[in-house]
mmCIF file of C-alpha atoms in Angstrom:
data_model
loop_
_atom_site.group_PDB
_atom_site.id
_atom_site.type_symbol
_atom_site.label_atom_id
_atom_site.label_comp_id
_atom_site.label_asym_id
_atom_site.label_seq_id
_atom_site.Cartn_x
_atom_site.Cartn_y
_atom_site.Cartn_z
ATOM 1 C CA MET A 1 -28.733 -6.030 -3.018
ATOM 2 C CA TYR A 2 -25.725 -5.481 -0.763
ATOM 3 C CA GLU A 3 -25.828 -4.991 3.007
ATOM 4 C CA LEU A 4 -23.786 -2.031 4.215
ATOM 5 C CA LYS A 5 -22.441 -4.068 7.124
ATOM 6 C CA THR A 6 -21.039 -6.839 4.920
ATOM 7 C CA LEU A 7 -19.499 -4.195 2.660
ATOM 8 C CA GLY A 8 -17.476 -2.970 5.655
ATOM 9 C CA PHE A 9 -19.641 -0.046 6.783
ATOM 10 C CA THR A 10 -18.720 1.012 10.333
ATOM 11 C CA PRO A 11 -19.941 3.633 12.858
ATOM 12 C CA TYR A 12 -17.123 5.906 11.644
ATOM 13 C CA PHE A 13 -18.879 6.276 8.293
ATOM 14 C CA LYS A 14 -22.402 6.069 9.708
ATOM 15 C CA THR A 15 -21.754 9.228 11.736
ATOM 16 C CA GLN A 16 -20.765 11.098 8.563
ATOM 17 C CA ALA A 17 -23.882 9.976 6.694
ATOM 18 C CA LYS A 18 -26.436 11.170 9.251
ATOM 19 C CA GLU A 19 -29.404 13.228 8.058
ATOM 20 C CA THR A 20 -28.705 12.689 4.364
ATOM 21 C CA THR A 21 -31.341 11.997 1.755
ATOM 22 C CA CYS A 22 -28.735 10.459 -0.542
ATOM 23 C CA LYS A 23 -28.044 6.757 -0.927
ATOM 24 C CA ILE A 24 -24.896 5.265 0.579
ATOM 25 C CA GLY A 25 -22.647 3.054 -1.517
ATOM 26 C CA ARG A 26 -19.104 1.777 -1.886
ATOM 27 C CA VAL A 27 -16.939 2.218 -4.973
ATOM 28 C CA VAL A 28 -16.088 -1.129 -6.592
ATOM 29 C CA THR A 29 -14.207 0.029 -9.700
ATOM 30 C CA SER A 30 -13.062 3.377 -11.088
ATOM 31 C CA ALA A 31 -12.225 4.129 -14.721
ATOM 32 C CA ASN A 32 -12.204 7.396 -16.648
ATOM 33 C CA GLY A 33 -14.556 9.148 -14.235
ATOM 34 C CA ILE A 34 -17.059 6.277 -14.183
ATOM 35 C CA TYR A 35 -17.568 4.538 -10.842
ATOM 36 C CA ARG A 36 -19.236 1.197 -10.206
ATOM 37 C CA ILE A 37 -21.053 1.317 -6.857
ATOM 38 C CA PHE A 38 -22.488 -1.364 -4.564
ATOM 39 C CA SER A 39 -25.334 -0.252 -2.276
ATOM 40 C CA PRO A 40 -28.352 -1.740 -0.443
ATOM 41 C CA ASP A 41 -30.428 -0.557 -3.415
ATOM 42 C CA GLY A 42 -28.380 -2.563 -5.903
ATOM 43 C CA GLU A 43 -25.504 -1.855 -8.255
ATOM 44 C CA PHE A 44 -25.094 1.550 -9.891
ATOM 45 C CA GLN A 45 -22.867 3.287 -12.389
ATOM 46 C CA GLY A 46 -21.944 6.659 -10.966
ATOM 47 C CA GLN A 47 -20.381 9.956 -11.957
ATOM 48 C CA VAL A 48 -19.541 12.937 -9.775
ATOM 49 C CA SER A 49 -21.884 15.931 -9.990
ATOM 50 C CA GLY A 50 -20.865 19.061 -11.856
ATOM 51 C CA LYS A 51 -20.634 20.943 -8.559
ATOM 52 C CA PHE A 52 -18.402 18.243 -7.068
ATOM 53 C CA TYR A 53 -16.140 18.287 -10.130
ATOM 54 C CA HIS A 54 -15.657 22.044 -10.245
ATOM 55 C CA GLN A 55 -15.177 22.475 -6.489
ATOM 56 C CA THR A 56 -12.612 19.665 -6.140
ATOM 57 C CA GLU A 57 -9.030 20.918 -6.336
ATOM 58 C CA GLN A 58 -6.920 17.796 -5.721
ATOM 59 C CA SER A 59 -7.030 14.455 -7.515
ATOM 60 C CA ARG A 60 -7.015 12.624 -4.167
ATOM 61 C CA ASP A 61 -10.413 14.156 -3.351
ATOM 62 C CA PHE A 62 -12.126 12.289 -6.182
ATOM 63 C CA PRO A 63 -13.559 8.820 -5.418
ATOM 64 C CA CYS A 64 -11.344 5.743 -5.650
ATOM 65 C CA VAL A 65 -11.913 2.027 -5.120
ATOM 66 C CA GLY A 66 -12.951 1.376 -1.518
ATOM 67 C CA ASP A 67 -14.427 4.831 -0.941
ATOM 68 C CA TRP A 68 -17.848 5.328 0.637
ATOM 69 C CA VAL A 69 -19.924 7.820 -1.335
ATOM 70 C CA LEU A 70 -23.265 9.582 -1.049
ATOM 71 C CA PHE A 71 -25.090 9.458 -4.367
ATOM 72 C CA GLU A 72 -28.474 10.197 -5.911
ATOM 73 C CA PRO A 73 -29.954 7.519 -8.220
ATOM 74 C CA MET A 74 -31.347 8.741 -11.534
ATOM 75 C CA SER A 75 -35.043 8.003 -11.903
ATOM 76 C CA GLY A 76 -35.727 4.653 -13.563
ATOM 77 C CA GLU A 77 -32.010 3.953 -14.224
ATOM 78 C CA THR A 78 -29.149 2.088 -12.612
ATOM 79 C CA LYS A 79 -27.064 5.246 -12.781
ATOM 80 C CA GLY A 80 -26.357 7.778 -10.076
ATOM 81 C CA ILE A 81 -24.789 11.160 -9.353
ATOM 82 C CA ILE A 82 -22.121 11.214 -6.643
ATOM 83 C CA HIS A 83 -22.353 14.254 -4.373
ATOM 84 C CA LYS A 84 -19.846 13.443 -1.638
ATOM 85 C CA VAL A 85 -16.975 11.151 -0.666
ATOM 86 C CA LEU A 86 -17.025 10.303 3.043
ATOM 87 C CA GLU A 87 -13.860 11.026 4.992
ATOM 88 C CA ARG A 88 -11.457 8.116 4.690
ATOM 89 C CA GLN A 89 -10.047 6.021 7.498
ATOM 90 C CA SER A 90 -7.011 5.084 5.425
ATOM 91 C CA LEU A 91 -5.656 5.667 1.925
ATOM 92 C CA LEU A 92 -3.028 3.653 0.071
ATOM 93 C CA SER A 93 -1.336 5.569 -2.739
ATOM 94 C CA ARG A 94 1.925 5.925 -4.613
ATOM 95 C CA HIS A 95 3.744 8.360 -6.858
ATOM 96 C CA VAL A 96 2.746 8.008 -10.513
ATOM 97 C CA ALA A 97 5.385 6.567 -12.831
ATOM 98 C CA GLY A 98 7.713 9.128 -14.368
ATOM 99 C CA ASN A 99 8.730 12.585 -13.186
ATOM 100 C CA ARG A 100 5.291 14.121 -12.726
ATOM 101 C CA GLN A 101 4.529 15.279 -9.187
ATOM 102 C CA GLU A 102 1.253 13.429 -8.983
ATOM 103 C CA GLU A 103 -0.314 10.966 -6.560
ATOM 104 C CA GLN A 104 -1.941 7.759 -7.789
ATOM 105 C CA LEU A 105 -4.647 6.434 -5.483
ATOM 106 C CA ILE A 106 -4.650 2.659 -5.034
ATOM 107 C CA ALA A 107 -7.435 1.943 -2.534
ATOM 108 C CA ALA A 108 -9.273 3.593 0.371
ATOM 109 C CA ASN A 109 -10.601 2.579 3.789
ATOM 110 C CA LEU A 110 -8.426 -0.490 4.219
ATOM 111 C CA ASP A 111 -8.129 -2.378 7.487
ATOM 112 C CA TYR A 112 -5.272 -4.619 6.352
ATOM 113 C CA VAL A 113 -2.870 -4.596 3.436
ATOM 114 C CA PHE A 114 -1.414 -7.974 2.495
ATOM 115 C CA LEU A 115 2.118 -7.380 1.218
ATOM 116 C CA VAL A 116 2.486 -10.378 -1.060
ATOM 117 C CA ASN A 117 5.983 -11.598 -1.883
ATOM 118 C CA ALA A 118 7.071 -14.872 -3.462
ATOM 119 C CA LEU A 119 9.617 -17.144 -1.795
ATOM 120 C CA ASN A 120 11.353 -17.919 -5.093
ATOM 121 C CA LYS A 121 13.877 -15.839 -7.066
ATOM 122 C CA ASP A 122 11.733 -12.702 -6.735
ATOM 123 C CA PHE A 123 12.308 -12.567 -2.952
ATOM 124 C CA ASN A 124 13.566 -9.026 -2.282
ATOM 125 C CA LEU A 125 13.902 -7.502 1.196
ATOM 126 C CA ARG A 126 14.608 -3.985 -0.074
ATOM 127 C CA ARG A 127 11.366 -3.985 -2.087
ATOM 128 C CA MET A 128 9.507 -5.237 0.992
ATOM 129 C CA GLU A 129 10.815 -2.255 2.963
ATOM 130 C CA ARG A 130 9.387 0.104 0.353
ATOM 131 C CA TYR A 131 5.985 -1.624 0.473
ATOM 132 C CA LEU A 132 5.984 -1.572 4.267
ATOM 133 C CA MET A 133 6.823 2.121 4.387
ATOM 134 C CA GLN A 134 3.919 2.939 2.084
ATOM 135 C CA VAL A 135 1.447 0.858 4.090
ATOM 136 C CA TYR A 136 2.442 2.606 7.310
ATOM 137 C CA GLU A 137 1.801 5.917 5.539
ATOM 138 C CA SER A 138 -1.666 4.741 4.462
ATOM 139 C CA GLY A 139 -2.966 4.189 7.997
ATOM 140 C CA ALA A 140 -3.801 0.509 7.385
ATOM 141 C CA SER A 141 -2.162 -2.445 9.147
ATOM 142 C CA PRO A 142 0.437 -4.447 7.184
ATOM 143 C CA VAL A 143 0.573 -8.257 6.945
ATOM 144 C CA PHE A 144 3.353 -10.027 5.033
ATOM 145 C CA ILE A 145 2.147 -12.977 2.938
ATOM 146 C CA LEU A 146 4.982 -15.116 1.573
ATOM 147 C CA THR A 147 3.708 -17.259 -1.287
ATOM 148 C CA LYS A 148 5.027 -20.338 -3.094
ATOM 149 C CA LYS A 149 6.370 -22.001 0.049
ATOM 150 C CA ASP A 150 6.258 -25.275 -1.875
ATOM 151 C CA LEU A 151 9.264 -24.024 -3.880
ATOM 152 C CA CYS A 152 11.426 -23.816 -0.727
ATOM 153 C CA THR A 153 13.054 -26.399 1.483
ATOM 154 C CA GLN A 154 12.187 -26.118 5.171
ATOM 155 C CA ASP A 155 15.616 -24.617 5.915
ATOM 156 C CA GLU A 156 15.202 -22.016 3.141
ATOM 157 C CA LEU A 157 11.717 -21.162 4.393
ATOM 158 C CA GLU A 158 12.910 -20.617 7.951
ATOM 159 C CA GLU A 159 15.860 -18.511 6.768
ATOM 160 C CA LYS A 160 13.683 -16.247 4.608
ATOM 161 C CA MET A 161 10.990 -15.832 7.249
ATOM 162 C CA ALA A 162 13.672 -14.863 9.768
ATOM 163 C CA ALA A 163 15.012 -12.282 7.291
ATOM 164 C CA VAL A 164 11.545 -10.723 6.921
ATOM 165 C CA GLU A 165 11.100 -10.670 10.707
ATOM 166 C CA GLU A 166 14.255 -8.550 10.955
ATOM 167 C CA ILE A 167 12.779 -5.793 8.764
ATOM 168 C CA ALA A 168 9.146 -6.023 9.922
ATOM 169 C CA PHE A 169 8.928 -5.550 13.681
ATOM 170 C CA GLY A 170 5.656 -6.834 15.075
ATOM 171 C CA VAL A 171 4.166 -7.357 11.588
ATOM 172 C CA PRO A 172 2.407 -10.730 11.089
ATOM 173 C CA ILE A 173 4.220 -12.966 8.580
ATOM 174 C CA ILE A 174 2.402 -15.899 6.970
ATOM 175 C CA ALA A 175 3.873 -18.372 4.483
ATOM 176 C CA VAL A 176 1.383 -20.037 2.136
ATOM 177 C CA ASP A 177 1.117 -22.389 -0.801
ATOM 178 C CA SER A 178 -2.025 -21.063 -2.474
ATOM 179 C CA VAL A 179 -2.169 -23.836 -5.076
ATOM 180 C CA ASN A 180 -2.479 -26.524 -2.405
ATOM 181 C CA ASN A 181 -4.270 -24.344 0.182
ATOM 182 C CA ASP A 182 -1.390 -24.789 2.619
ATOM 183 C CA GLY A 183 -1.432 -21.957 5.189
ATOM 184 C CA ILE A 184 -4.561 -20.274 3.809
ATOM 185 C CA ASP A 185 -6.420 -20.980 7.074
ATOM 186 C CA LYS A 186 -3.971 -18.657 8.873
ATOM 187 C CA LEU A 187 -5.470 -15.703 6.985
ATOM 188 C CA GLN A 188 -8.886 -16.202 8.598
ATOM 189 C CA PRO A 189 -8.333 -13.939 11.659
ATOM 190 C CA PHE A 190 -7.744 -10.992 9.305
ATOM 191 C CA LEU A 191 -10.919 -11.677 7.336
ATOM 192 C CA GLU A 192 -13.343 -11.773 10.260
ATOM 193 C CA GLY A 193 -15.592 -8.874 11.217
ATOM 194 C CA ASN A 194 -16.389 -7.583 7.713
ATOM 195 C CA LYS A 195 -12.885 -6.199 7.210
ATOM 196 C CA THR A 196 -11.473 -4.589 4.082
ATOM 197 C CA ILE A 197 -8.318 -6.197 2.715
ATOM 198 C CA SER A 198 -6.095 -5.138 -0.166
ATOM 199 C CA LEU A 199 -3.193 -6.988 -1.750
ATOM 200 C CA ILE A 200 -0.097 -5.350 -3.219
ATOM 201 C CA GLY A 201 2.986 -6.936 -4.729
ATOM 202 C CA SER A 202 4.900 -7.527 -7.929
ATOM 203 C CA SER A 203 3.482 -9.379 -10.922
ATOM 204 C CA GLY A 204 3.704 -13.140 -10.651
ATOM 205 C CA VAL A 205 3.848 -13.407 -6.851
ATOM 206 C CA GLY A 206 0.441 -15.119 -6.712
ATOM 207 C CA LYS A 207 -1.984 -12.347 -5.703
ATOM 208 C CA SER A 208 -4.753 -13.541 -8.045
ATOM 209 C CA THR A 209 -4.460 -17.145 -6.864
ATOM 210 C CA LEU A 210 -4.532 -15.987 -3.254
ATOM 211 C CA ILE A 211 -7.659 -13.887 -3.833
ATOM 212 C CA ASN A 212 -9.362 -16.856 -5.497
ATOM 213 C CA ARG A 213 -8.673 -18.900 -2.353
ATOM 214 C CA ILE A 214 -10.026 -16.126 -0.100
ATOM 215 C CA LEU A 215 -13.199 -15.883 -2.211
ATOM 216 C CA GLY A 216 -13.574 -19.652 -2.462
ATOM 217 C CA LYS A 217 -13.960 -19.596 -6.252
ATOM 218 C CA GLU A 218 -12.031 -18.829 -9.420
ATOM 219 C CA VAL A 219 -12.865 -15.155 -9.927
ATOM 220 C CA LEU A 220 -9.526 -13.918 -11.252
ATOM 221 C CA LYS A 221 -7.417 -15.343 -14.056
ATOM 222 C CA THR A 222 -3.978 -16.585 -13.115
ATOM 223 C CA GLN A 223 -0.847 -16.989 -15.208
ATOM 224 C CA GLU A 224 2.403 -18.833 -14.729
ATOM 225 C CA VAL A 225 5.606 -16.876 -14.287
ATOM 226 C CA ARG A 226 8.057 -16.753 -17.182
ATOM 227 C CA GLU A 227 10.698 -19.435 -16.853
ATOM 228 C CA ASP A 228 13.535 -17.297 -18.226
ATOM 229 C CA ASP A 229 13.459 -14.585 -15.542
ATOM 230 C CA ASP A 230 10.998 -15.985 -12.983
ATOM 231 C CA ARG A 231 8.752 -12.938 -13.301
ATOM 232 C CA GLY A 232 5.040 -12.821 -13.846
ATOM 233 C CA ARG A 233 2.855 -11.163 -16.408
ATOM 234 C CA HIS A 234 0.290 -8.548 -15.414
ATOM 235 C CA THR A 235 -2.863 -10.608 -14.791
ATOM 236 C CA THR A 236 -4.790 -7.796 -13.083
ATOM 237 C CA THR A 237 -5.058 -4.589 -15.122
ATOM 238 C CA HIS A 238 -7.274 -2.513 -12.820
ATOM 239 C CA ARG A 239 -8.322 -2.176 -9.189
ATOM 240 C CA GLU A 240 -11.484 -3.963 -8.169
ATOM 241 C CA LEU A 241 -13.386 -4.720 -4.968
ATOM 242 C CA PHE A 242 -14.780 -8.235 -4.386
ATOM 243 C CA LEU A 243 -17.190 -9.461 -1.715
ATOM 244 C CA ILE A 244 -15.869 -12.136 0.633
ATOM 245 C CA PRO A 245 -18.546 -14.841 1.149
ATOM 246 C CA THR A 246 -18.279 -14.590 4.959
ATOM 247 C CA GLY A 247 -18.501 -10.777 4.922
ATOM 248 C CA GLY A 248 -16.086 -7.975 4.197
ATOM 249 C CA VAL A 249 -14.277 -7.205 0.959
ATOM 250 C CA VAL A 250 -10.932 -7.755 -0.732
ATOM 251 C CA ILE A 251 -9.444 -5.291 -3.223
ATOM 252 C CA ASP A 252 -7.207 -6.560 -6.006
ATOM 253 C CA THR A 253 -4.556 -4.272 -7.510
ATOM 254 C CA PRO A 254 -2.295 -4.562 -10.575
ATOM 255 C CA GLY A 255 1.208 -5.902 -10.003
ATOM 256 C CA MET A 256 3.876 -3.258 -9.450
ATOM 257 C CA ARG A 257 7.397 -3.570 -10.826
ATOM 258 C CA GLU A 258 8.370 -0.395 -9.003
ATOM 259 C CA LEU A 259 6.832 1.494 -6.106
ATOM 260 C CA GLN A 260 7.653 5.190 -6.157
ATOM 261 C CA LEU A 261 6.918 6.433 -2.686
ATOM 262 C CA TRP A 262 4.350 9.022 -1.679
ATOM 263 C CA SER A 263 5.406 9.036 1.968
ATOM 264 C CA SER A 264 6.716 11.122 4.834
ATOM 265 C CA GLU A 265 9.938 10.765 6.807
ATOM 266 C CA ASP A 266 7.806 9.612 9.749
ATOM 267 C CA SER A 267 6.870 6.491 7.759
ATOM 268 C CA ALA A 268 10.553 5.774 7.215
ATOM 269 C CA SER A 269 11.112 6.011 10.962
ATOM 270 C CA GLU A 270 8.329 3.524 11.641
ATOM 271 C CA THR A 271 9.635 1.098 9.020
ATOM 272 C CA PHE A 272 13.201 1.297 10.343
ATOM 273 C CA GLN A 273 12.559 1.305 14.073
ATOM 274 C CA ASP A 274 15.739 -0.673 14.764
ATOM 275 C CA ILE A 275 17.936 1.958 13.109
ATOM 276 C CA GLU A 276 16.106 4.825 14.825
ATOM 277 C CA GLN A 277 16.663 3.160 18.197
ATOM 278 C CA LEU A 278 20.357 2.596 17.450
ATOM 279 C CA ALA A 279 20.763 6.247 16.409
ATOM 280 C CA GLU A 280 19.546 7.329 19.846
ATOM 281 C CA GLN A 281 22.543 5.505 21.346
ATOM 282 C CA CYS A 282 25.141 7.455 19.335
ATOM 283 C CA LYS A 283 27.561 9.587 21.341
ATOM 284 C CA PHE A 284 26.634 12.748 19.449
ATOM 285 C CA ARG A 285 23.037 13.806 18.851
ATOM 286 C CA ASP A 286 23.877 15.141 15.359
ATOM 287 C CA CYS A 287 25.851 12.011 14.415
ATOM 288 C CA ARG A 288 25.808 11.407 10.642
ATOM 289 C CA HIS A 289 26.893 7.789 11.102
ATOM 290 C CA GLU A 290 30.032 8.166 9.023
ATOM 291 C CA LYS A 291 33.333 8.706 10.854
ATOM 292 C CA GLU A 292 32.122 10.090 14.173
ATOM 293 C CA PRO A 293 33.409 8.374 17.323
ATOM 294 C CA GLY A 294 30.860 6.519 19.424
ATOM 295 C CA CYS A 295 28.503 5.858 16.487
ATOM 296 C CA ALA A 296 26.146 3.054 17.532
ATOM 297 C CA ILE A 297 25.046 2.363 13.962
ATOM 298 C CA LYS A 298 28.595 1.895 12.634
ATOM 299 C CA GLU A 299 29.321 -0.373 15.585
ATOM 300 C CA ALA A 300 26.175 -2.419 14.859
ATOM 301 C CA ILE A 301 27.255 -2.849 11.223
ATOM 302 C CA GLN A 302 30.759 -3.932 12.248
ATOM 303 C CA THR A 303 29.439 -6.501 14.726
ATOM 304 C CA GLY A 304 26.837 -7.834 12.283
ATOM 305 C CA LYS A 305 23.853 -6.669 14.343
ATOM 306 C CA LEU A 306 22.757 -4.450 11.449
ATOM 307 C CA SER A 307 23.319 -5.172 7.763
ATOM 308 C CA GLU A 308 24.919 -2.446 5.678
ATOM 309 C CA ASP A 309 22.333 -3.074 2.921
ATOM 310 C CA ARG A 310 19.494 -2.285 5.317
ATOM 311 C CA PHE A 311 21.202 0.901 6.517
ATOM 312 C CA GLU A 312 21.767 2.036 2.908
ATOM 313 C CA SER A 313 18.106 1.305 2.153
ATOM 314 C CA TYR A 314 17.111 3.402 5.177
ATOM 315 C CA LYS A 315 19.178 6.365 3.990
ATOM 316 C CA LYS A 316 17.868 6.075 0.437
ATOM 317 C CA LEU A 317 14.211 5.951 1.481
ATOM 318 C CA GLN A 318 14.668 8.829 3.922
ATOM 319 C CA ARG A 319 16.218 10.960 1.169
ATOM 320 C CA GLU A 320 13.361 10.025 -1.152
ATOM 321 C CA ALA A 321 10.747 10.951 1.461
ATOM 322 C CA LYS A 322 12.553 14.202 2.252
ATOM 323 C CA PHE A 323 12.712 15.191 -1.418
ATOM 324 C CA HIS A 324 9.011 14.371 -1.842
ATOM 325 C CA ALA A 325 8.153 16.628 1.130
ATOM 326 C CA LEU A 326 10.175 19.473 -0.365
ATOM 327 C CA LYS A 327 8.495 19.058 -3.768
ATOM 328 C CA GLU A 328 5.107 19.231 -2.059
ATOM 329 C CA LYS A 329 6.074 22.426 -0.240
ATOM 330 C CA TYR A 330 8.229 24.310 -2.757
ATOM 331 C CA GLY A 331 7.770 22.663 -6.165
ATOM 332 C CA VAL A 332 10.127 20.502 -8.222
ATOM 333 C CA GLN A 333 12.670 23.157 -9.263
ATOM 334 C CA ARG A 334 13.316 24.587 -5.810
ATOM 335 C CA ALA A 335 13.331 21.120 -4.234
ATOM 336 C CA SER A 336 15.908 19.952 -6.781
ATOM 337 C CA ARG A 337 18.082 22.982 -6.025
ATOM 338 C CA MET A 338 17.841 22.378 -2.268
ATOM 339 C CA GLN A 339 18.769 18.738 -2.815
ATOM 340 C CA TYR A 340 21.767 19.744 -4.975
ATOM 341 C CA GLU A 341 22.984 22.220 -2.364
ATOM 342 C CA GLY A 342 22.478 19.701 0.412
ATOM 343 C CA LEU A 343 24.531 17.065 -1.409
ATOM 344 C CA HIS A 344 27.417 19.509 -1.897
ATOM 345 C CA LYS A 345 27.327 20.613 1.738
ATOM 346 C CA GLY A 346 27.130 16.995 2.905
ATOM 347 C CA THR A 347 23.842 17.588 4.728
ATOM 348 C CA TRP A 348 21.609 15.482 2.442
#
């Protein structure tokens, strides 16, 4: 049996489930149209109803891990028929690998997303910006977790934490050594109150080890990184929700070598607040930050206040978000043509 409260059920979802004769449950795993569900009545294996399937037009409207669903148990079985997905508070997703214009759902109804990055050779600020942009788009709150602090000197640790602070305004940053439990206690404030946490990051950064520490037991397998390139193997192969002993849940996700964005330009603005604020100080409102006089961004780069790498990352992610928005509105072919024309006119 699972209490709704400890699963993260809040008044937001309770209001949606009023006057229903269905059971309420939360999706734990999702694979090939089969959903594992935790509910106060036990654990069920669910499938969407025929009506649900035929009336649903978008892939994002089907259940995913973390969703709250209304389902009807089948008599005498631990199986159920899902009739409805409750409106989500947040949704973390990305673009599927390849050229298909398709969204891949990662997890729903998250309070916090732990952006896990290792402090060794895999430390990459540009990748962190991409992760941060996607979390802002999801509606959840980001928290940077820097693992493997035991592999850094104190000076290196301070330097890298300062670098993350420069790209993550107001975002909590916690350095941990999961193997020796150093810094794990600093995660506690984010785990209180039956919250829902998800972890994203590349393979080998220590997500599985970190989840094992949060759960207080060895639930997930862990593997060492390869010595030749300092990268990890994919330990987690699917998304799964786990109960935290003190209440709340944590959702594990497979490691991501690449994060293709499914975001808006607004998310880019939130991720790059420093650049947006500098742009407001430019002499001309339509400044393209190239050769215009009185450009605050060019001045900031020249004085070292803003790194050129960060500005290039900002432009790249904005272009990517803009192209995604055009594909959503006009389709791939027209969006590609508009991008081509924009590049030749110098407006892209």
